[in-house]
Coordinates of C-alpha atoms and ligand atoms in Angstrom, one line a residue:
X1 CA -14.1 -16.2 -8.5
X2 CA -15.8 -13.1 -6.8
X3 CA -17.5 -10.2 -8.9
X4 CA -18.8 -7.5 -7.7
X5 CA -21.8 -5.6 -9.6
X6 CA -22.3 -1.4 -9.6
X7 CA -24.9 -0.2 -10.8
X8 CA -23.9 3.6 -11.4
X9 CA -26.1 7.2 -10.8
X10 CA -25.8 7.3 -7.1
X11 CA -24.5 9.9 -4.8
X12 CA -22.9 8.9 -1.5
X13 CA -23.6 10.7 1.6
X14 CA -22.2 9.0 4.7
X15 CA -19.5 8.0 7.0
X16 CA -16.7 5.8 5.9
X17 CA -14.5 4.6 8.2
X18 CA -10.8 4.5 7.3
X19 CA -8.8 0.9 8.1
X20 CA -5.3 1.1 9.4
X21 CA -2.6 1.4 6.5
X22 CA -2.1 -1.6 5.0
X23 CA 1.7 -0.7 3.8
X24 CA 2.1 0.2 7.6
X25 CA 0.8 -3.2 8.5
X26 CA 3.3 -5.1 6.4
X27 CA 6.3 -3.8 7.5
X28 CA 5.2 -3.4 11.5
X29 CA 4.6 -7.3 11.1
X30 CA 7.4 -8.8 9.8
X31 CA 9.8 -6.3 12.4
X32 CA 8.1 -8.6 14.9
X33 CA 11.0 -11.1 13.6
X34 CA 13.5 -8.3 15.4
X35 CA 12.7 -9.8 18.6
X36 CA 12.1 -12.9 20.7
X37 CA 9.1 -10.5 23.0
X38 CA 6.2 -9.9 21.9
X39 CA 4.6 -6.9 19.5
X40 CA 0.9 -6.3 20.0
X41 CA -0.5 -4.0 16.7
X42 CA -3.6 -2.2 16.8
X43 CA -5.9 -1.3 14.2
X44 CA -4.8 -3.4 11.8
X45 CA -7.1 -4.3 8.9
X46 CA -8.8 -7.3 7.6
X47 CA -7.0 -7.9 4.4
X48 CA -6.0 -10.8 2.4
X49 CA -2.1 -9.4 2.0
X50 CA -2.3 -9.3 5.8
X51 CA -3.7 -13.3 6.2
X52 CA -1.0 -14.0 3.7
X53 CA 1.3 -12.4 5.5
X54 CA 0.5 -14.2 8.6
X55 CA 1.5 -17.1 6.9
X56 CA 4.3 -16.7 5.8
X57 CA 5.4 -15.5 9.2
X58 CA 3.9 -18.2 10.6
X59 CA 6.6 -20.2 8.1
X60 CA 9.6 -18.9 9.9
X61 CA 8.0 -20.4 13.9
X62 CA 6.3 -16.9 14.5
X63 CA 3.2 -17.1 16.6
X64 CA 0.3 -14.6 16.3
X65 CA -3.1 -14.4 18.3
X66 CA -5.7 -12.1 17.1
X67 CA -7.5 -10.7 20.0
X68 CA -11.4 -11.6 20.3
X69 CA -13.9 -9.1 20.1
X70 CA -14.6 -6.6 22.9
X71 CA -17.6 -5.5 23.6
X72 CA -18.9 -2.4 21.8
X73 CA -16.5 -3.3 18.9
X74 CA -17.9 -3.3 15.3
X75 CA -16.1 -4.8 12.2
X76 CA -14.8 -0.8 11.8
X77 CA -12.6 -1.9 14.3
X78 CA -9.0 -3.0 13.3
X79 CA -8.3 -6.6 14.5
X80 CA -5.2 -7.0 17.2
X81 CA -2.7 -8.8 16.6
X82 CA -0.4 -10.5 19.2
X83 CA 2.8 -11.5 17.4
X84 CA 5.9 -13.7 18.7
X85 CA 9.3 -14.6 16.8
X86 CA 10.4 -15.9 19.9
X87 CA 11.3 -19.1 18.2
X88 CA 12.3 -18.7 14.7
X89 CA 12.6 -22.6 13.5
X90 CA 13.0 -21.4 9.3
X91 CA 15.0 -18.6 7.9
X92 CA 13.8 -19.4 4.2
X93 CA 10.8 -17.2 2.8
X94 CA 9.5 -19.7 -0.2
X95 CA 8.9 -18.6 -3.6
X96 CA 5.2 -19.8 -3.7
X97 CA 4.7 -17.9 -1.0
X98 CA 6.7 -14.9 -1.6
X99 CA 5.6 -14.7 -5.4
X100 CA 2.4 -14.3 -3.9
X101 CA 2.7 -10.8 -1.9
X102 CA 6.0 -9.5 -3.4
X103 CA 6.3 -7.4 0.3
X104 CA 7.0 -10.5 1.8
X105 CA 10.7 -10.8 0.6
X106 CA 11.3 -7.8 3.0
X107 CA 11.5 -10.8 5.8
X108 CA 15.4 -10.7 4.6
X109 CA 16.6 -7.4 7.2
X110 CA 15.5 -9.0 10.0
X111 CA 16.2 -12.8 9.9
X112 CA 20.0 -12.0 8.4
X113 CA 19.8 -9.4 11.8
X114 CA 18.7 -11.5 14.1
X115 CA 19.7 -14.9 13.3
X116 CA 22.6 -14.2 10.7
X117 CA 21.2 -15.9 7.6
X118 CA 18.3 -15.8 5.3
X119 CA 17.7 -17.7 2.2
X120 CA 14.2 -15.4 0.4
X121 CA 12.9 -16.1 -2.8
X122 CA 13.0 -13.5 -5.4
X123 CA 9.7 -11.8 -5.6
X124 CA 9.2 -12.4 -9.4
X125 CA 7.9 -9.4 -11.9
X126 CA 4.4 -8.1 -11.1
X127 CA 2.1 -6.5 -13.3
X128 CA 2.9 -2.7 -13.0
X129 CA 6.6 -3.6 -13.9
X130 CA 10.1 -5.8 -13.3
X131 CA 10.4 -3.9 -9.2
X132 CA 14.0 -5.2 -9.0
X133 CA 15.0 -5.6 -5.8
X134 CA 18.8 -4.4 -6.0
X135 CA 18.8 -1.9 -3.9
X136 CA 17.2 -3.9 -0.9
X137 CA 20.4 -6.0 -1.8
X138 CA 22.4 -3.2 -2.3
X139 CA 22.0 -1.8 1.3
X140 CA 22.4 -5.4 3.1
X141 CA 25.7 -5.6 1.7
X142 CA 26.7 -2.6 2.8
X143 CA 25.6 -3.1 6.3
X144 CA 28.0 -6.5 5.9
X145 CA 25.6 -9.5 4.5
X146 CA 27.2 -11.6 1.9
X147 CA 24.3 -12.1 -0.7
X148 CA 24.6 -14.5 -3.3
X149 CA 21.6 -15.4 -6.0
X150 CA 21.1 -18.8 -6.2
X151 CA 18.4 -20.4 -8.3
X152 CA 15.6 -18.1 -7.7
X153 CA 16.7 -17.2 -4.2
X154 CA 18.7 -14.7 -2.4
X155 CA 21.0 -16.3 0.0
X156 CA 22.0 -14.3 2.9
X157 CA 25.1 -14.7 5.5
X158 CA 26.4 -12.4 8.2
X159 CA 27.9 -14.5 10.2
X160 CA 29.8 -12.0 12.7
X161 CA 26.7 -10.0 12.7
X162 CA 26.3 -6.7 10.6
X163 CA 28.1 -3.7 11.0
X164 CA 26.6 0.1 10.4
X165 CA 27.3 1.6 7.5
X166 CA 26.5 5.1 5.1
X167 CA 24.0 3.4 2.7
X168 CA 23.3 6.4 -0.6
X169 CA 20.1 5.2 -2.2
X170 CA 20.5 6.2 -6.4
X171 CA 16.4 6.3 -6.5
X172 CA 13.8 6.6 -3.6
X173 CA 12.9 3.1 -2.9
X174 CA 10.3 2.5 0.5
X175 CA 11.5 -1.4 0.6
X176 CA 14.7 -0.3 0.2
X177 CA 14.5 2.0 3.0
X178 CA 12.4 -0.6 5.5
X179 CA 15.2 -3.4 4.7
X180 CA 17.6 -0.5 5.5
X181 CA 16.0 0.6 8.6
X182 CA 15.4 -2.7 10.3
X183 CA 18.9 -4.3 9.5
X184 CA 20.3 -1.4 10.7
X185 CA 18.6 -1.5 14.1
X186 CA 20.6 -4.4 15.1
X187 CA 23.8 -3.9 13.5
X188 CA 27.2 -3.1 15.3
X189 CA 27.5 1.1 15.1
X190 CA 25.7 4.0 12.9
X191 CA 23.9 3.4 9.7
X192 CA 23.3 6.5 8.2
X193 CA 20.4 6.2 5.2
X194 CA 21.1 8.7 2.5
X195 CA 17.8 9.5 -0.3
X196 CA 15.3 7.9 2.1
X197 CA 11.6 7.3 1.5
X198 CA 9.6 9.7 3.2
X199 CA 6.4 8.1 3.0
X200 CA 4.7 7.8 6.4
X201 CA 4.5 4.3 6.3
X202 CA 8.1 5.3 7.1
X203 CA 8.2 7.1 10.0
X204 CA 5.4 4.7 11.3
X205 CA 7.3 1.9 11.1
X206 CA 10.2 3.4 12.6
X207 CA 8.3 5.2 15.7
X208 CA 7.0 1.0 16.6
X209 CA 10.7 -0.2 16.8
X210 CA 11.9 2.7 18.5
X211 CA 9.1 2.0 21.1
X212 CA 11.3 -1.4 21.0
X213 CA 14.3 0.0 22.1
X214 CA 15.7 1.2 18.8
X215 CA 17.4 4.7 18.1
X216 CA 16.4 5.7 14.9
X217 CA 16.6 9.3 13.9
X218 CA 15.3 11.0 11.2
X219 CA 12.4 9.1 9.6
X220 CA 9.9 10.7 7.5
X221 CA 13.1 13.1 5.9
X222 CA 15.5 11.8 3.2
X223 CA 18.4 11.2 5.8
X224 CA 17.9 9.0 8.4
X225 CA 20.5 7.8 11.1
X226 CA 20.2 4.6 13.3
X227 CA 22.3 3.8 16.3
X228 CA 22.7 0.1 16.4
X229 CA 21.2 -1.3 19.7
X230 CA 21.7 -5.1 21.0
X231 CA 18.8 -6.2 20.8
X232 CA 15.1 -5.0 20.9
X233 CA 12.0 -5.7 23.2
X234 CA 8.1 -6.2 22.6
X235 CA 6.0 -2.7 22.3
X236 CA 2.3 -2.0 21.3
X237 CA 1.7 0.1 18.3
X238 CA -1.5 1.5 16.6
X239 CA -1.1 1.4 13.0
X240 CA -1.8 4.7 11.5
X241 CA -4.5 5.6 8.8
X242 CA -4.6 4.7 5.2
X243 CA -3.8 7.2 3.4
X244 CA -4.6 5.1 -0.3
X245 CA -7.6 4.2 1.0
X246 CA -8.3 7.8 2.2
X247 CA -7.8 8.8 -0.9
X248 CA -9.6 6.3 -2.9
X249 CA -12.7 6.8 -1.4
X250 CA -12.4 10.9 -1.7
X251 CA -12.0 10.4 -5.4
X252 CA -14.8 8.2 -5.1
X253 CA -17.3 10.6 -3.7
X254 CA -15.7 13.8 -6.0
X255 CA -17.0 11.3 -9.5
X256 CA -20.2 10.1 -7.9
X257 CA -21.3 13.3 -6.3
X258 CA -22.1 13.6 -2.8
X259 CA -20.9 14.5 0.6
X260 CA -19.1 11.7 2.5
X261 CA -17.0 12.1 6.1
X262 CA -13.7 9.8 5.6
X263 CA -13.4 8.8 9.4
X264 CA -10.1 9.0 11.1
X265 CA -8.5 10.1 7.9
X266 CA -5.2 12.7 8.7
X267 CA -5.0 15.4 6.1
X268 CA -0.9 15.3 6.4
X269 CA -0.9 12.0 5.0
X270 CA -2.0 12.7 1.4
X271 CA -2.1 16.4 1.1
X272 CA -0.7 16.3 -2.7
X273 CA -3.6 14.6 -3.5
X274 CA -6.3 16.4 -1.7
X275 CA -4.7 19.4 -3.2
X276 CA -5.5 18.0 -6.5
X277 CA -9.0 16.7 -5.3
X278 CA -9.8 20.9 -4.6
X279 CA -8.1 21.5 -7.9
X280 CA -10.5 19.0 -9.4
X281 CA -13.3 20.8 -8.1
X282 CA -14.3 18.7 -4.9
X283 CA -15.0 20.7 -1.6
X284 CA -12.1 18.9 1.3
X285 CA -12.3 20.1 4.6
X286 CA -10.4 18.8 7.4
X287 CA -12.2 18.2 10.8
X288 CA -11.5 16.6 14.3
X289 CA -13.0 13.5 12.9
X290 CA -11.0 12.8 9.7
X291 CA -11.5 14.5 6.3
X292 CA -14.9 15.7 4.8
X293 CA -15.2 15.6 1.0
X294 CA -18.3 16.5 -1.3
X295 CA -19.4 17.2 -4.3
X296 CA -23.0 19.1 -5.1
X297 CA -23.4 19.8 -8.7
X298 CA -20.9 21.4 -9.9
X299 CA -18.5 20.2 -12.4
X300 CA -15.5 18.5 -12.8
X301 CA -12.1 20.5 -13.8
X302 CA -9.0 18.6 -15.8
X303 CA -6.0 18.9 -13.7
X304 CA -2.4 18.2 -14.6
X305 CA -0.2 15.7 -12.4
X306 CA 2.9 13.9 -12.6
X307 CA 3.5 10.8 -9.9
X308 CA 6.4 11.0 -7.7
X309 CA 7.5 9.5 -4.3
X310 CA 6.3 11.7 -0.8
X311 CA 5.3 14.0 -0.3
X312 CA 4.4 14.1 -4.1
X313 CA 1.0 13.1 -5.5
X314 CA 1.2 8.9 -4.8
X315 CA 1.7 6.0 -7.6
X316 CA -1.2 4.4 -5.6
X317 CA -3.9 6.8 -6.8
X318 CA -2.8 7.5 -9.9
X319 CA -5.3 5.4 -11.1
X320 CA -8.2 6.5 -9.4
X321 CA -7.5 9.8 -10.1
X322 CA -7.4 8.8 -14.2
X323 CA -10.8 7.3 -13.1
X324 CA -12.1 10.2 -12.0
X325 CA -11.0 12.9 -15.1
X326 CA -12.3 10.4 -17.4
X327 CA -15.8 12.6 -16.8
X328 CA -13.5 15.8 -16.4
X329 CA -15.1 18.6 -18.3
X330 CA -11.3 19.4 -20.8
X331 CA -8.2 17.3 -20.9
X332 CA -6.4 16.2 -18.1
X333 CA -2.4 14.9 -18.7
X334 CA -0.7 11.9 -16.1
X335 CA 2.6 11.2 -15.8
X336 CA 3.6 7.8 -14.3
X337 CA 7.2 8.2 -13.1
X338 CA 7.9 5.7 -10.4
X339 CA 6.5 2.3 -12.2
X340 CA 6.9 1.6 -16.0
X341 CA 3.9 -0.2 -16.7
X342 CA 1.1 1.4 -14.5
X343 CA -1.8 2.0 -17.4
X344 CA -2.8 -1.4 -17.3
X345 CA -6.5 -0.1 -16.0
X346 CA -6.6 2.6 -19.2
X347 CA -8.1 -0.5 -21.9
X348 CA -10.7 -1.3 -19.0
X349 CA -11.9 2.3 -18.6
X350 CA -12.0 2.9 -22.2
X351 CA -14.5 -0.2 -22.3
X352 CA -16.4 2.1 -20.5
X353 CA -16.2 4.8 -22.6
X354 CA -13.6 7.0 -21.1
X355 CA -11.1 8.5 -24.0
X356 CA -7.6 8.1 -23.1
X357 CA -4.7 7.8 -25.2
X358 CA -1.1 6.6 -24.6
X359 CA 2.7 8.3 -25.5
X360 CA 5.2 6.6 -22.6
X361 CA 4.7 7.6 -19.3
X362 CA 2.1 10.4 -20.1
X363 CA -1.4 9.6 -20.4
X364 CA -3.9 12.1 -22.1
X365 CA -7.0 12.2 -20.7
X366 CA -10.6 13.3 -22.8
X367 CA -13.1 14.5 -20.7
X368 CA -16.4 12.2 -21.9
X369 CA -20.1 13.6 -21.0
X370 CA -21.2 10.1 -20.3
X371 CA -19.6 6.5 -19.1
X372 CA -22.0 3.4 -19.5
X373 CA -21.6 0.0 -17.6
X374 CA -19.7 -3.0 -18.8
X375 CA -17.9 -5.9 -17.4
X376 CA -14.6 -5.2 -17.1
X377 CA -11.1 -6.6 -15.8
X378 CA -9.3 -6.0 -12.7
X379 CA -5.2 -6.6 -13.3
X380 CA -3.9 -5.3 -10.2
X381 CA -5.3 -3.5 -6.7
X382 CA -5.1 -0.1 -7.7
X383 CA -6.1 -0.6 -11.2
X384 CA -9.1 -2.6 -9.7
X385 CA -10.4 0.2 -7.8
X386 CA -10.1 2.6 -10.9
X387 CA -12.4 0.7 -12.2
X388 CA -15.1 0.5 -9.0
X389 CA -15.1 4.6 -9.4
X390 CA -15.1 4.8 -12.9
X391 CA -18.4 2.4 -12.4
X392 CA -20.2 4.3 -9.8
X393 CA -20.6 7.3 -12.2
X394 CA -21.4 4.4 -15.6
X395 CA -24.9 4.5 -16.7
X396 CA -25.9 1.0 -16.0
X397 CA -24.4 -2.2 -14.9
X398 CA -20.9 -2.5 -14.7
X399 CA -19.7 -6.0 -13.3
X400 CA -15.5 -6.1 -12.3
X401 CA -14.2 -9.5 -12.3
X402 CA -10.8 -10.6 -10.8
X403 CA -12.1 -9.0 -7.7
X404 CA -9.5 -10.8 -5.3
X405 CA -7.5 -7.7 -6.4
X406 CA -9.6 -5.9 -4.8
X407 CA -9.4 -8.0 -1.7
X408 CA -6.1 -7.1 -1.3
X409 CA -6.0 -3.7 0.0
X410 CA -9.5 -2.4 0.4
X411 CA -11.5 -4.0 3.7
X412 CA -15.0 -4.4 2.9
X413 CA -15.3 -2.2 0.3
X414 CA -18.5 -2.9 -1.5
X415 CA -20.0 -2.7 2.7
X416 CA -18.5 0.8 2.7
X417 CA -19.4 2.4 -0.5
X418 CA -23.1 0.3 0.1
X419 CA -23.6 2.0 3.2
X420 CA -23.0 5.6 1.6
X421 CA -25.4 4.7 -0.9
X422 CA -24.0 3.1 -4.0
X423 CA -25.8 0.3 -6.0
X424 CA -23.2 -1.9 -5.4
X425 CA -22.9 -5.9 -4.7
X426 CA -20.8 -8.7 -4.6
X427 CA -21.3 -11.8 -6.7
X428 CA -20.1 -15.2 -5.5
X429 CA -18.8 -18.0 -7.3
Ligands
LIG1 C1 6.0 0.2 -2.0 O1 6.4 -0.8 -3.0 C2 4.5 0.0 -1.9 N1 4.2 -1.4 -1.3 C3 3.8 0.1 -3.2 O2 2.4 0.0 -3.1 C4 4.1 1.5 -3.8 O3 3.5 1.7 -5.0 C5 5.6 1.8 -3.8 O4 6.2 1.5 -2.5 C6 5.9 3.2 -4.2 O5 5.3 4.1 -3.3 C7 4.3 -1.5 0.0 O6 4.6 -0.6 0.8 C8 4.0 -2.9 0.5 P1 9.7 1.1 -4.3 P2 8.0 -0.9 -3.2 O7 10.8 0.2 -3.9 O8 8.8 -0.7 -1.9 C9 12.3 0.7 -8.2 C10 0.3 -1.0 -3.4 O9 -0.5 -0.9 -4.3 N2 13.2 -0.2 -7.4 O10 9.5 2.4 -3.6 O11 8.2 -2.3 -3.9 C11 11.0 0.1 -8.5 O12 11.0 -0.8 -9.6 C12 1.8 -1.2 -3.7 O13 0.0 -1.0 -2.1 C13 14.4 -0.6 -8.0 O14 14.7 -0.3 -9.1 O15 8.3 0.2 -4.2 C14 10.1 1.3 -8.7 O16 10.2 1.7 -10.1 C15 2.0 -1.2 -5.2 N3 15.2 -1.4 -7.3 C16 10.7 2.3 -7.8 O17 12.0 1.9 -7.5 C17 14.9 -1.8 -6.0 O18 15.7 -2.6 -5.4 C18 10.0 2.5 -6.5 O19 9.8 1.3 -5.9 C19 13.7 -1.4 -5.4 C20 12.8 -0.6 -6.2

């Protein structure tokens, strides 16, 4: 099983490139199953969700081509991917593949919209908590699927098709309101989606299939309204920046110290965070090329910040920021609202040295002069970058197992961070 080894004390000065969103690429793919033409995505990235992915697409008859390299093209590029449901031969999503990439279930909207029936395998828990999926339920029967749970797998009918329908989310849930969304693309009438997501995964997804002929209105606010259409067409979409990754790598550079250009970054996408970044003490300046974040010297401030969905300060970096403020100069305070088991990463950083403590949802934070290297344990893909930042500012070695984590949602990582300037490697086997 891949390590990777940081040896900490380096600044980064550089250009990291930012990869297509990887929570964009997820949800542009499986709306491929919305039509029998073909979707072409650009700038995707290189990630082992998105190989996954591929398979289990490739499960249901879908066909997908990734275009050769052009010339001039360097592994910064995001692949192409070609993508045809023209011939969907299986409308049941697995379990051992679905446990796998919980994401994956989302394949229910568009096979019980296109072809009337789905049978999915419940995701399973996952390490940052129990993510029901009731309300991804909850809106399919309301746009006219009969869903009924049977042995480990939600079995989907809608044999006359679905109908539109007023669908009231209780919480903001973004799988609720992709399921929503693409179901509702096909269905007979107006959907009208009450306490949407507005992440900009979103309104991404939703711009791609209305470049397929759907009519979707709204995206990106909490009300969105769809006008059913027949049937939908092939289109070409870029998928848009990562704005976790974005992220990730400015906290990166504001612990290590430095002054790093985040390529292609948009500013819009995470401005809650950047916002704390600056509160943090990092300089962030936006430019025609992405986002420009450094840090020269001076020290780091504790900051206050409570998790929440868009345009609030993201679950996903949640724990690179505690990373970070673990060499804050005071006491910083986090509040996890939107998962109920998030601080899995807290015991691995205080390996480290960091001094955090526990009550709930609230972690507390202890500024600490000095981290030192250890190996450590990655439990999930945010957590597992924590712990990558956390490192580049350790005195020492620090070696992270479990790196397939990693993997997950950060393409080439150890390339990126290497090129900048870090001490950093990967170790096979
Ligand atoms: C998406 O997960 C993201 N995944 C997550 O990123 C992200 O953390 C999360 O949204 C919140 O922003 C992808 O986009 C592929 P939710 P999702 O439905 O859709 C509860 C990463 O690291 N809930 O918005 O599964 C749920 O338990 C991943 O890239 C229900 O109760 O999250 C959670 O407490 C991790 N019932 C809250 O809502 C439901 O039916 C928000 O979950 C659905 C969700």
């Amino acid at each position: 099983m891949d390590r990777i080894r940081i040896v900490g004390g380096r600044r980064l000065t550089g250009t990291i490139p930012i990869s297509g969103a990887k929570n964009a690429t997820l949800p542009l793919m499986i709306a491929s199953l919305l039509t029998d033409q073909t979707l072409i995505l650009d700038n995707v990235p290189r990630l082992a969700d998105v190989a996954l992915l591929e398979r289990i697409l490739g499960n249901h008859g879908v066909d997908i081509m990734v275009s050769g390299k052009r010339s001039g093209e360097t592994a910064d590029h995001g692949q192409t991917l070609h993508i045809s449901a023209a011939h969907i031969v299986d409308t049941t999503a697995p379990y051992e593949l679905v446990s796998r990439m919980r994401a994956s279930f989302w394949v229910l909207a568009p096979l019980v919209a296109r072809m009337g029936q789905a049978r999915v395998s419940l995701p399973g828990g996952c390490a940052i908590g129990t993510r029901p999926v009731d309300l991804l339920i909850m809106a399919m029967e309301r746009l006219g699927a009969q869903i009924e749970i049977d042995r480990g797998y939600a079995v989907a009918r809608a044999p006359r098709g679905l109908r539109g329908a007023e669908i009231v989310f209780p919480k903001v849930t973004v799988g609720g309101t992709h399921t929503a969304i693409m179901a509702a693309t096909l269905a007979a009438g107006t959907t009208v989606i009450e306490n949407a997501a507005r992440e900009p995964e979103i309104a991404d997804v939703a711009d791609c299939l209305n470049k397929m002929g759907a009519r979707i209105s709204g995206a990106g606010t909490q009300r969105i309204v769809v006008e059913g259409v027949a049937r939908l067409g092939g289109a070409r979409h870029a998928v848009l920046p990562d704005r976790i990754e974005t992220g990730t790598y400015a906290m990166a550079v504001a612990m290590a110290g430095g002054d790093i250009l985040l390529q292609n970054a948009r500013p819009e996408l995470l401005q809650a965070a950047l916002d704390v970044l600056q509160q943090a003490g990092a300089m962030v300046t936006a430019t025609n090329q992405g986002i420009r974040v450094a840090r020269n010297g001076g020290a780091l401030a504790p900051v206050e910040v409570t998790t929440a969905p868009f345009p609030a300060f993201p679950t996903d970096l949640q724990a690179q920021l505690m990373a970070l403020m673990t060499r804050a100069r005071g006491t910083s305070h986090i509040v996890e609202t939107v998962f109920e088991n998030r601080f899995m990463h807290v015991q691995e950083l205080v390996r480290l040295g960091a001094r955090i403590h526990l009550q709930g949802e609230r972690a507390t934070i202890e500024g600490v002069e000095r981290l030192k290297g250890a190996p450590v344990m990655a439990t999930d893909l945010r957590a597992s970058v924590s712990l990558v930042i956390a490192a580049l500012a350790a005195e020492g070695e620090t070696i992270v197992n479990r790196v397939y984590h990693l993997d997950r949602g950060f393409e080439r990582l150890e390339d990126k961070l290497g090129r900048c300037g870090a001490e950093i490697e990967r170790l096979s086997g």
